[in-house]
Coordinates of C-alpha atoms and ligand atoms in Angstrom, one line a residue:
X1 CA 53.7 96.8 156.3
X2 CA 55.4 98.0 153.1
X3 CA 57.4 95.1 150.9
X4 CA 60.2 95.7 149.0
X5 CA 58.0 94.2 146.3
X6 CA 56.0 97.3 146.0
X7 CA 58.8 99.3 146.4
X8 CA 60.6 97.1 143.1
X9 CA 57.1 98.0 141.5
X10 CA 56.9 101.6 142.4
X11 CA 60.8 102.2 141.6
X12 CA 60.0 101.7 137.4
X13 CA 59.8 105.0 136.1
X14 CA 63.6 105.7 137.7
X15 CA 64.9 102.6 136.6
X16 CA 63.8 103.6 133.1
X17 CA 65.3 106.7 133.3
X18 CA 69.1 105.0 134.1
X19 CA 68.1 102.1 131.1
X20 CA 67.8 105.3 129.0
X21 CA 71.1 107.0 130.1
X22 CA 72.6 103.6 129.4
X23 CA 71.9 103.6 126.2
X24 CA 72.7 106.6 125.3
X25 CA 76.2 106.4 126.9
X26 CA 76.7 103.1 125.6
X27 CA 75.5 103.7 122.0
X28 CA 78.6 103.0 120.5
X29 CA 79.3 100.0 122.4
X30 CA 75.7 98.4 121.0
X31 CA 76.2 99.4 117.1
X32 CA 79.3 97.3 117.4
X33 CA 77.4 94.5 118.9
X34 CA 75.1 94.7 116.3
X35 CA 76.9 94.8 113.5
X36 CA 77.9 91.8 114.0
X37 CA 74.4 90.5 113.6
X38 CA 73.9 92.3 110.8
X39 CA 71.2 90.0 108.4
X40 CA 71.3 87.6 110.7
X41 CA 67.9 86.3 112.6
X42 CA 67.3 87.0 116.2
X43 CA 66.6 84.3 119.0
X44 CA 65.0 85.7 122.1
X45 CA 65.6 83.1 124.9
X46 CA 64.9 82.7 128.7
X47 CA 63.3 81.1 131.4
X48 CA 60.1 81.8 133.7
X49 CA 59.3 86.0 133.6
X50 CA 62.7 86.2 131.1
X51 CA 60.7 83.6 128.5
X52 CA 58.4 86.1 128.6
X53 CA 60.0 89.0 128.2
X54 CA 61.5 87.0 125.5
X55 CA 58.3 86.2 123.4
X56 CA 57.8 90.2 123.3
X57 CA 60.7 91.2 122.5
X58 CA 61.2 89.0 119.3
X59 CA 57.8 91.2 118.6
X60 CA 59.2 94.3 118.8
X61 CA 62.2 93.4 117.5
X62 CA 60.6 91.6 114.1
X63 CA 58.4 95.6 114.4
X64 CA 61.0 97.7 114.7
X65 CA 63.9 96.5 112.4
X66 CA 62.3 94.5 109.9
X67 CA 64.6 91.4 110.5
X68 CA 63.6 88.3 111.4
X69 CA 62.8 87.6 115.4
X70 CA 61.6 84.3 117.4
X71 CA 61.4 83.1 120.9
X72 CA 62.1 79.7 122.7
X73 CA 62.2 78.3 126.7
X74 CA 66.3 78.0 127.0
X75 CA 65.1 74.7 128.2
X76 CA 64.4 73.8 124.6
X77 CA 67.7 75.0 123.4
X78 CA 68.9 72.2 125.4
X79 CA 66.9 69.5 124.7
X80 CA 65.6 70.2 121.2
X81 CA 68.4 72.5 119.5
X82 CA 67.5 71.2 116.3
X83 CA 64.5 72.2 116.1
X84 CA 65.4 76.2 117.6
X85 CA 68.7 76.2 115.3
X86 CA 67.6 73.9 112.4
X87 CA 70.5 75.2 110.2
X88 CA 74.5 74.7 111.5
X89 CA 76.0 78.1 110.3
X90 CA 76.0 81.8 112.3
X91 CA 72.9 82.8 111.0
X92 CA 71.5 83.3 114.3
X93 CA 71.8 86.0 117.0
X94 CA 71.0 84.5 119.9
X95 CA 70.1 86.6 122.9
X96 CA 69.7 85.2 126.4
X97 CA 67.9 87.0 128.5
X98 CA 68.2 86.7 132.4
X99 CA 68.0 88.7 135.5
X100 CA 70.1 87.0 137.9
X101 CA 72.5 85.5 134.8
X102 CA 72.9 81.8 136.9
X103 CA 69.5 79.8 135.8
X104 CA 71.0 76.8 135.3
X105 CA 69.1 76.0 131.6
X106 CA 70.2 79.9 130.2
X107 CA 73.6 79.4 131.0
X108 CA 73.8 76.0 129.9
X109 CA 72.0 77.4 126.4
X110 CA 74.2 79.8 126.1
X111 CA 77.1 77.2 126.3
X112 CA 75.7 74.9 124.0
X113 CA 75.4 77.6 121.3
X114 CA 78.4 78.9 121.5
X115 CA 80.7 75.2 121.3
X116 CA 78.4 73.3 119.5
X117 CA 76.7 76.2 117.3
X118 CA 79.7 78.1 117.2
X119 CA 77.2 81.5 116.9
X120 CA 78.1 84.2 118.7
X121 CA 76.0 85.0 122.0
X122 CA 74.8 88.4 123.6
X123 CA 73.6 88.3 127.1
X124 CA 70.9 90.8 128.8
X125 CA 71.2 90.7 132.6
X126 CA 71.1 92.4 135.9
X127 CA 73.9 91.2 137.2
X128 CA 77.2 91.9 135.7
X129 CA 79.0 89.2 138.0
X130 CA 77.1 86.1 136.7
X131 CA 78.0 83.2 134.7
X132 CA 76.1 84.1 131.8
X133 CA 77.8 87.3 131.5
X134 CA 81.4 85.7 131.7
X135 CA 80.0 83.0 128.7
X136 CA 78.2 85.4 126.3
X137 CA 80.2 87.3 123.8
X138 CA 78.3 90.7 124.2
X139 CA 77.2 91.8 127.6
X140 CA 73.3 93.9 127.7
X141 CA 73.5 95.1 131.6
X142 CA 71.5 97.2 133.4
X143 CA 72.3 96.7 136.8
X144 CA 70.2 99.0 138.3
X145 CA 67.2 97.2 137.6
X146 CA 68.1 94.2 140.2
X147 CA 66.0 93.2 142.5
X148 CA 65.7 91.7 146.2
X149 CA 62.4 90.2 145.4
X150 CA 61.4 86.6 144.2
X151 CA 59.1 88.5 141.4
X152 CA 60.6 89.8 138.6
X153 CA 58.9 93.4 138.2
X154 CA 61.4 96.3 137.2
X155 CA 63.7 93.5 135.6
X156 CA 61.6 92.8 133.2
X157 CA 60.3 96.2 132.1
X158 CA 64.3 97.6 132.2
X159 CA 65.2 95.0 130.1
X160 CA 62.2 95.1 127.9
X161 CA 63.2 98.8 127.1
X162 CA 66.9 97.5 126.6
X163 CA 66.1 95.8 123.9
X164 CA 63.6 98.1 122.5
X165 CA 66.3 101.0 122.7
X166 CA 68.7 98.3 120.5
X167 CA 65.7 97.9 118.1
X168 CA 65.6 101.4 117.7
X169 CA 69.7 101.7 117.2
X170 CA 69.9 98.7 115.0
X171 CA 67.0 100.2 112.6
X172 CA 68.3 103.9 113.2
X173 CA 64.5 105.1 114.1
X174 CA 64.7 108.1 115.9
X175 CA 61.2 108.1 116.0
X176 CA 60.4 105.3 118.0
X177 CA 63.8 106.4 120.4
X178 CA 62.3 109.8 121.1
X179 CA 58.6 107.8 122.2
X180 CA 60.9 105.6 124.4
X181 CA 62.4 108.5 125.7
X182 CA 59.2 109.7 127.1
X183 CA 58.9 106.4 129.7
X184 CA 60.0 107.8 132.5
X185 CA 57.5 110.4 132.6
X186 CA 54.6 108.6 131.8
X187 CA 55.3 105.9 134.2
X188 CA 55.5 107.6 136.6
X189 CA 51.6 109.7 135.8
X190 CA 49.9 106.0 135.0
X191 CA 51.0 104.6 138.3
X192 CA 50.0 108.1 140.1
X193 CA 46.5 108.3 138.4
X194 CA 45.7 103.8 138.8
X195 CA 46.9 103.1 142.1
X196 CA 44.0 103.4 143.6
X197 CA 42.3 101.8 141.0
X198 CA 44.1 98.5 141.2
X199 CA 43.4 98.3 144.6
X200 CA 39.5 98.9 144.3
X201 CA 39.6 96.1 141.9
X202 CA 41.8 93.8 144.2
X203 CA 39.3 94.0 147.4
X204 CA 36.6 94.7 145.9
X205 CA 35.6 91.1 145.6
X206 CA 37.9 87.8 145.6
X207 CA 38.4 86.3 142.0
X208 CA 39.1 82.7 141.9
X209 CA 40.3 82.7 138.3
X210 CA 42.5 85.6 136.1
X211 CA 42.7 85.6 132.7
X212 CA 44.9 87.7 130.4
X213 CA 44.7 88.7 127.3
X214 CA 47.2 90.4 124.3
X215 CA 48.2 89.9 120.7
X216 CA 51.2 90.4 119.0
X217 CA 53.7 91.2 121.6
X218 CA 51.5 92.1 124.0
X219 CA 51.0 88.4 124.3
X220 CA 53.8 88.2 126.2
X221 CA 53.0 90.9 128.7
X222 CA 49.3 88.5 129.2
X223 CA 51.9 86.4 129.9
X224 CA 53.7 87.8 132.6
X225 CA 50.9 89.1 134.3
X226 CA 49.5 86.0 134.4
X227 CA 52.7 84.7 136.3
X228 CA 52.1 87.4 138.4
X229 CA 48.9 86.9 140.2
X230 CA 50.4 83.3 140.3
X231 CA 53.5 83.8 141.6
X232 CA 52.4 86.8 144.3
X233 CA 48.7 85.4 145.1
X234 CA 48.8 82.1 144.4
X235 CA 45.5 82.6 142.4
X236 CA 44.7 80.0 139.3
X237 CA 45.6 82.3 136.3
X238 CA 45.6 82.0 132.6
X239 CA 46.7 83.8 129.4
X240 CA 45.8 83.5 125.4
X241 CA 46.7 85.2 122.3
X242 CA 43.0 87.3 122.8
X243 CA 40.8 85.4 119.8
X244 CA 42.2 82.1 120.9
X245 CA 40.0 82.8 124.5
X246 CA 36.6 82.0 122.0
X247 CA 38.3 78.3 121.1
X248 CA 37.8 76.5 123.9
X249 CA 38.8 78.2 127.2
X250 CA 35.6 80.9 127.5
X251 CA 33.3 77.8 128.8
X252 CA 35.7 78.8 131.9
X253 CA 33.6 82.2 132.2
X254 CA 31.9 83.3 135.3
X255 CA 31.6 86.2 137.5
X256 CA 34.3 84.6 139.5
X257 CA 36.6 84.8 136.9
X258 CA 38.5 88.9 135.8
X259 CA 39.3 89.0 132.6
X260 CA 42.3 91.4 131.6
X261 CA 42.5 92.9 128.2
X262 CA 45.8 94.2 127.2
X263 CA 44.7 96.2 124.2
X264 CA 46.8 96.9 121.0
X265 CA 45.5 99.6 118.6
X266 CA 46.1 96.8 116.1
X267 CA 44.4 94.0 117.4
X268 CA 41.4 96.8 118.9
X269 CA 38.1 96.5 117.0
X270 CA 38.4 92.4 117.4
X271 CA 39.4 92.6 121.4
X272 CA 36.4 95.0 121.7
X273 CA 34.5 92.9 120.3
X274 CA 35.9 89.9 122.6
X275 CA 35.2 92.0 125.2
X276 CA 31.5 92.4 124.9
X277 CA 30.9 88.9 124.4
X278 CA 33.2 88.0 127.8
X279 CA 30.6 90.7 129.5
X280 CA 27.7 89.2 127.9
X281 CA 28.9 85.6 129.5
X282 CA 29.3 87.1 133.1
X283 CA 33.0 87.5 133.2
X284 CA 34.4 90.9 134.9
X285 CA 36.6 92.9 132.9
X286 CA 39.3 95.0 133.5
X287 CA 40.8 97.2 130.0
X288 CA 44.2 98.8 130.0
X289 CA 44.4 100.4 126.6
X290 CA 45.4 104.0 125.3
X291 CA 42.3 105.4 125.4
X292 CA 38.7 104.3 125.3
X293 CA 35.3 105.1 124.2
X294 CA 31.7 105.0 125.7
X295 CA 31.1 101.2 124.2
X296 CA 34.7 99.9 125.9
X297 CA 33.1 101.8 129.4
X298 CA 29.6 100.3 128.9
X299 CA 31.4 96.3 128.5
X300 CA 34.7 96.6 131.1
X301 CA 33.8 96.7 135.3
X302 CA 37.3 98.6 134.6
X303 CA 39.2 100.7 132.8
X304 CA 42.9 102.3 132.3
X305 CA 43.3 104.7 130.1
X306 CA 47.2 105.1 129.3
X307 CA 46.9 108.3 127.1
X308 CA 50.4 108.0 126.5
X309 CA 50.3 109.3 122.8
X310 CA 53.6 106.4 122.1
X311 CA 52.6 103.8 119.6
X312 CA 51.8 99.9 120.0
X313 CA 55.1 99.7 120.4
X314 CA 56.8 101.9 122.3
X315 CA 53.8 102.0 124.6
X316 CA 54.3 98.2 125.9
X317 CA 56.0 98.2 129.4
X318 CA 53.3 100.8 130.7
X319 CA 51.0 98.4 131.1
X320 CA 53.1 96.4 133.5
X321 CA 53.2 98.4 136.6
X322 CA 49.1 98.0 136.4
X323 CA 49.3 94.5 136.4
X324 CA 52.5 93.9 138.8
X325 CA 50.4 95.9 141.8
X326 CA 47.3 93.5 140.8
X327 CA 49.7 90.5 142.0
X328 CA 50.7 92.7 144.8
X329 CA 47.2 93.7 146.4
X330 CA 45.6 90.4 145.6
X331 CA 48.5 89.0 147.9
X332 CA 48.3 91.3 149.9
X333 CA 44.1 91.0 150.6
X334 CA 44.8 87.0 151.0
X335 CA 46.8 87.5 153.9
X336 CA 50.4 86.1 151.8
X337 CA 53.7 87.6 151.6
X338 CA 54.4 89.0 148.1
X339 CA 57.9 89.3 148.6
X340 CA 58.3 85.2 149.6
X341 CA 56.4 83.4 147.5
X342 CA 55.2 80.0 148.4
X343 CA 58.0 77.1 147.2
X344 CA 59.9 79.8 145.0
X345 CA 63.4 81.1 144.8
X346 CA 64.8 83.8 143.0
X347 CA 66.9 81.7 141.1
X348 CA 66.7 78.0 139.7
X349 CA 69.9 76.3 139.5
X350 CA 69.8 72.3 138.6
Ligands
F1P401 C1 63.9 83.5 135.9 C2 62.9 82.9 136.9 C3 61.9 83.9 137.4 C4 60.9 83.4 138.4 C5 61.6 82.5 139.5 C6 62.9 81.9 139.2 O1 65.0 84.0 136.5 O2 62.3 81.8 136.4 O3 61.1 84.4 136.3 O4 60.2 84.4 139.0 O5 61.6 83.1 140.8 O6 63.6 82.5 138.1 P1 66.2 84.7 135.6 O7 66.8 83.6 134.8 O8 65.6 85.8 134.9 O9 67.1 85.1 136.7

């Protein structure tokens, strides 16, 4: 039986494609927006897979532009706005972040800023009907990246390369545009060429813990696909900023446990490194980095090899495809449904 989960998953490299045309159409419509927030410091803010996308976008945002970037739960927007928004002026471009635009703690964010904080709000969202869209100031769509499934897959990669493509407008970098301009394509080779691959690693044995690992933004992407294998498998799942695995959490490591690295070219010799020890302790491994060498093959039970050519960041949302279908085949091998998770909805309302 084929879920629409898999076919949300598969879909990415022509969802890309439309975010692309998107921004190109609406280019004018975006310097606008960002004018507006012209010195001002960006707030990344969501819920669940969005919080996630959140924590890497402020990143690539800080990366690309220069200006300053953070990330919060919307939930502490709520209950802790001082500490989010510690001045009361419009320094702040706050940008909420959600697929189906009606969790209950974004909107109410989004509110609460805009009354109480008086700072102007831009919304990212699938769904151009929603309550956040009707609150926020600016409006960040891309429709076509909505989903059926509970799991946030395509979302979350469409509106990753949203914001990236506003990154690249905001700091007028052509440069990084024309490497996100090249997406589509490669998406659609590295889900071709590790397919099969994900599977193999999926039945070849049954892990009883996942770990993930990425620095800098990439953290949030260790993030998501840690909610991934949750979410889809119900498996016990993890993720670290990749040093912090040595403080603490690698007494965990077994050869019941994968370990995932989600390699940066900036963070590389030390995850290497990280690597070899984890292989040394007993833990399997599974690399997803641009390209590796014979030491990375000798340490990893696994390895993808993007050869994308894009840089740190513009290369980002390849990765996710890789880890998505790991959610999806280990639910799949358990006998679950990934497209009905157990006690989930797609949305949360309060
Ligand atoms: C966020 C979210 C999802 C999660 C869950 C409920 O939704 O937390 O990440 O998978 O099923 O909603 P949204 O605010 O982006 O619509």
């Amino acid at each position: 039986m084929q879920y629409v989960t898999l076919e949300e998953i598969l879909s990415q490299p022509t969802i890309w494609q439309a975010v692309l045309e998107i921004a190109s159409q609406q280019r004018g419509t975006f310097e606008q927006y960002l004018k507006q927030a012209a010195h001002k410091e960006a707030v990344f803010i969501g819920c669940g897979t969005s919080y996630y996308l959140a924590l890497s976008a402020a990143g690539i945002y800080t990366m690309v532009t220069g200006q300053k970037a953070r990330a919060t739960s919307a939930s502490e927007v709520l209950f802790f706005p001082e500490t989010i928004f510690p001045t009361s002026d419009q320094g702040y471009m706050p940008v909420l972040i959600s697929r189906s635009g009606t969790t209950t703690e974004v909107v109410r964010a989004a509110e609460e800023i805009q009354s109480r904080l008086e700072n102007h709000t831009y919304g990212v969202s699938c769904r151009p009907a929603s309550d956040l869209i009707r609150v926020c100031h600016y409006p960040l769509l891309v429709s076509e990246a909505d989903e059926k499934s509970v799991v946030m897959t395509r979302s979350f990669t469409s509106m990753l390369l949203l914001i990236q493509l506003l990154a690249a407008i905001r700091s007028g970098n052509t440069a990084f545009e024309e490497e996100l301009s090249r997406l589509p394509d490669l998406g659609t080779e590295t889900i071709d060429r590790c397919h099969d691959l994900v599977k193999d690693v999926t039945s070849s044995r049954q892990y009883t813990k996942f770990v993930y690992l990425g620095q800098g933004p990439y953290y949030g992407l260790a993030c998501e696909a840690m909610l991934k294998i949750k979410e889809m498998s119900l498996s016990y799942s993890e993720a670290y900023h990749s040093l912090e695995f040595r403080h603490g959490p690698m007494s965990m490591v077994d050869e019941e446990m994968l370990i995932t690295f989600l390699i940066a070219e900036q963070a590389r010799t030390e995850e290497v490194t990280l690597l070899k020890k984890m292989k040394e302790l007993g833990a399997r491994t599974l690399v997803i980095i641009e390209e590796g060498d014979a030491g990375i093959r000798r340490s990893a039970d696994y390895v993808v090899e993007l050869k994308s050519g894009l840089s740190d960041t513009a290369r980002m949302i390849l990765y996710m495809p890789i880890v998505q279908l790991m959610g999806y085949y280990n639910a799949v091998a358990k006998g679950l449904d990934p497209d009905n998770p157990k006690n989930l909805t797609q949305v949360v309302t309060l």
